[in-house]
Amino acid sequence: MPASPTLLWLRCDLRLSDHPALAAAWARGGPVIPVYVHDADDVSSSAPGAASRWWLHHSLAALDKSLRARRGRLTLATGSVVETLANLVRTTGATAVYWQRSHEPAARAIESALSQRLGELGVEARAFPGALLFEPDTVRNRQGGPFQVFTPFWRHLQTLEVAPPVAMPGGDWPAPSRWPASLALDALALLPTRQWADGFSSEWEPGEAGAQRRLERFLDGPVDDYAARRDFPAEPGTSRLSPHFHFGEVTPRQIWAALRARAGESGVFPSGAGEQTFLREVGWREFAAHLLHHFPHTSERPLRAAWERFPWRPLDAEGRAWLRAWQRGQTGYPIVDAGMRELWATGWMHNRVRMVVASFLVKHLRLSWTHGAAWFTDTLVDADLASNTLGWQWSAGCGADAAPYFRIFNPVAQGTRFDAEGAYVRRWVPELARLPARHVHAPWQATPEVLSRAGVTLGKTYPFPLVEHAAARAAALTAYRQLSAGG
């Protein structure tokens, strides 16, 4: 008698290689039915914002194309994950449902509910690792608890043995005699109805094949200079793999293995400065997932409980106006505005600039980090709950291993240091393109004659700064002292 089908429930694991759940489903010997269930109201969705939904559409299309090349296909559905999969179990005769484990709070709740429902149906339910180098519960500090500081966390990770990537099964897909009904991809309504994402296609190639090509290009040379060039937003010094990571089109184990193979090393931490720095960034991604797993409340509230009392500026008329100016890249600080406009145009922002724009929102404008996290969730193609939460709480000073609140980025100094000639600003804030380099990060300091020759009229073609740096810094430090005095 032929083995019964296995449902392979997919979320942020849209790939065929290094997929333990897929390999285990294949090993059962029966048909494997890949399923993606889209629930527009599910807060644990792999694509929580408009920009990431654009990516999801194209990643699902790429995965289905790969499956069809192997005589498989992707089944698409909408609605409750638990009930949709339970219905598919009944209609396909599946006796097992496998999936890649998530570490997001809402997603874990769905997994628990699904396991219970499948148990009631007498169906095997199994969750597999695959998104991280190490499952968070296996990484503990000397006291047996979770790490809350990155450096000892990273030092500990380097002592552990990383498992090699799981090989993709060979041959044609083990297909059922009849595939279940599937929605058309367009029926998921993932693409924007207005054409604000037109620039995305020229920047990105969603899907596993696109991820591998981007990784190969990065390892073909840029990784060598990664440590030196990654902080300069006008240069192609970063990997831009983050959205591929989020959607599981490439795994950290594949990255780890590729860097070791490139260095000609086996089982040894790569020695190159660029490789080590890049792997450290992979470590930060692990740390973010580790924190969210152990402290699930941090997606909404600060890790440091005292920060519940911080005197954030209210979203009154002025607060809303300042938030809109920040979102639209109209703060009057060119490096901040360039970053916010890059985000809107491409769905991505350079990491150095992410720190600058985040610091500006929470410290210069003193608007809550939750507003920034919500905007990034909607506009980033790599919107990842764990990384987004870690980044914003780090910037605000209220999370694990956070930047001290009194460390307040000066946007002019940051621009001058990391975009000295103004190439990044000129690209994304073209109204300032004709300003000399010495004024491009602080146009209000230029003389009227310099501004006139550059075609800049402050307050008309480009805004005056929303706030003055020294005054905003002093107000932020006063708020911090009030928090500290409150215990």
mmCIF file of C-alpha atoms in Angstrom, residues 284 288 291 298-304 307 310 312 322-323 326-327 336 339-340 343 349-380 382-405 407 409:
data_model
loop_
_atom_site.group_PDB
_atom_site.id
_atom_site.type_symbol
_atom_site.label_atom_id
_atom_site.label_comp_id
_atom_site.label_asym_id
_atom_site.label_seq_id
_atom_site.Cartn_x
_atom_site.Cartn_y
_atom_site.Cartn_z
ATOM 1 C CA TRP A 284 22.939 39.634 15.704
ATOM 2 C CA ALA A 288 17.275 39.003 18.040
ATOM 3 C CA LEU A 291 15.522 37.556 22.790
ATOM 4 C CA THR A 298 9.259 42.855 23.839
ATOM 5 C CA SER A 299 7.494 43.107 20.482
ATOM 6 C CA GLU A 300 5.118 45.546 22.191
ATOM 7 C CA ARG A 301 6.728 46.611 25.447
ATOM 8 C CA PRO A 302 10.283 47.451 26.517
ATOM 9 C CA LEU A 303 12.484 44.719 27.920
ATOM 10 C CA ARG A 304 13.540 47.084 30.678
ATOM 11 C CA TRP A 307 11.006 52.329 30.404
ATOM 12 C CA PHE A 310 9.540 57.126 29.938
ATOM 13 C CA TRP A 312 7.543 60.002 25.283
ATOM 14 C CA TRP A 322 6.654 65.399 13.268
ATOM 15 C CA LEU A 323 6.014 61.688 12.724
ATOM 16 C CA TRP A 326 10.013 61.743 9.542
ATOM 17 C CA GLN A 327 8.102 59.118 7.547
ATOM 18 C CA VAL A 336 17.763 61.223 7.856
ATOM 19 C CA GLY A 339 17.313 57.142 4.497
ATOM 20 C CA MET A 340 13.556 57.528 4.783
ATOM 21 C CA LEU A 343 13.121 53.102 2.380
ATOM 22 C CA MET A 349 17.486 51.070 4.119
ATOM 23 C CA HIS A 350 21.210 50.855 4.761
ATOM 24 C CA ASN A 351 21.902 49.623 8.300
ATOM 25 C CA ARG A 352 24.042 52.579 9.369
ATOM 26 C CA VAL A 353 21.281 54.919 8.251
ATOM 27 C CA ARG A 354 18.667 52.812 10.050
ATOM 28 C CA MET A 355 20.485 53.602 13.287
ATOM 29 C CA VAL A 356 20.608 57.302 12.451
ATOM 30 C CA VAL A 357 16.922 57.644 11.542
ATOM 31 C CA ALA A 358 15.884 55.585 14.565
ATOM 32 C CA SER A 359 17.980 57.682 16.928
ATOM 33 C CA PHE A 360 16.496 60.819 15.415
ATOM 34 C CA LEU A 361 12.914 59.660 15.987
ATOM 35 C CA VAL A 362 13.346 58.470 19.575
ATOM 36 C CA LYS A 363 15.851 61.053 20.803
ATOM 37 C CA HIS A 364 15.549 64.218 18.726
ATOM 38 C CA LEU A 365 11.769 64.000 18.348
ATOM 39 C CA ARG A 366 11.279 61.864 21.465
ATOM 40 C CA LEU A 367 8.528 59.849 19.800
ATOM 41 C CA SER A 368 8.110 56.279 21.008
ATOM 42 C CA TRP A 369 10.125 53.532 19.379
ATOM 43 C CA THR A 370 6.838 51.705 18.746
ATOM 44 C CA HIS A 371 5.893 54.285 16.096
ATOM 45 C CA GLY A 372 9.160 53.697 14.275
ATOM 46 C CA ALA A 373 8.859 49.921 14.552
ATOM 47 C CA ALA A 374 5.345 50.077 13.081
ATOM 48 C CA TRP A 375 6.516 52.177 10.124
ATOM 49 C CA PHE A 376 9.431 49.853 9.422
ATOM 50 C CA THR A 377 7.085 46.868 9.640
ATOM 51 C CA ASP A 378 4.933 48.336 6.896
ATOM 52 C CA THR A 379 7.661 49.659 4.596
ATOM 53 C CA LEU A 380 10.569 47.191 4.821
ATOM 54 C CA ASP A 382 12.852 42.552 5.204
ATOM 55 C CA ALA A 383 10.357 43.370 7.985
ATOM 56 C CA ASP A 384 11.259 40.831 10.657
ATOM 57 C CA LEU A 385 9.649 41.045 14.093
ATOM 58 C CA ALA A 386 12.692 39.926 16.067
ATOM 59 C CA SER A 387 15.263 42.077 14.249
ATOM 60 C CA ASN A 388 12.936 45.081 14.113
ATOM 61 C CA THR A 389 12.223 44.840 17.837
ATOM 62 C CA LEU A 390 15.888 44.459 18.759
ATOM 63 C CA GLY A 391 16.935 47.363 16.539
ATOM 64 C CA TRP A 392 14.349 49.801 17.810
ATOM 65 C CA GLN A 393 14.755 48.916 21.478
ATOM 66 C CA TRP A 394 18.525 49.184 21.034
ATOM 67 C CA SER A 395 18.120 52.668 19.584
ATOM 68 C CA ALA A 396 15.669 53.752 22.263
ATOM 69 C CA GLY A 397 17.844 52.402 25.090
ATOM 70 C CA CYS A 398 15.075 50.211 26.534
ATOM 71 C CA GLY A 399 16.131 46.749 25.331
ATOM 72 C CA ALA A 400 18.850 44.159 25.753
ATOM 73 C CA ASP A 401 22.402 45.346 25.157
ATOM 74 C CA ALA A 402 20.889 48.701 24.264
ATOM 75 C CA ALA A 403 22.742 51.853 23.304
ATOM 76 C CA PRO A 404 22.864 54.169 26.337
ATOM 77 C CA TYR A 405 20.138 56.790 26.104
ATOM 78 C CA ARG A 407 24.404 58.346 23.213
ATOM 79 C CA PHE A 409 23.636 60.506 17.134
#
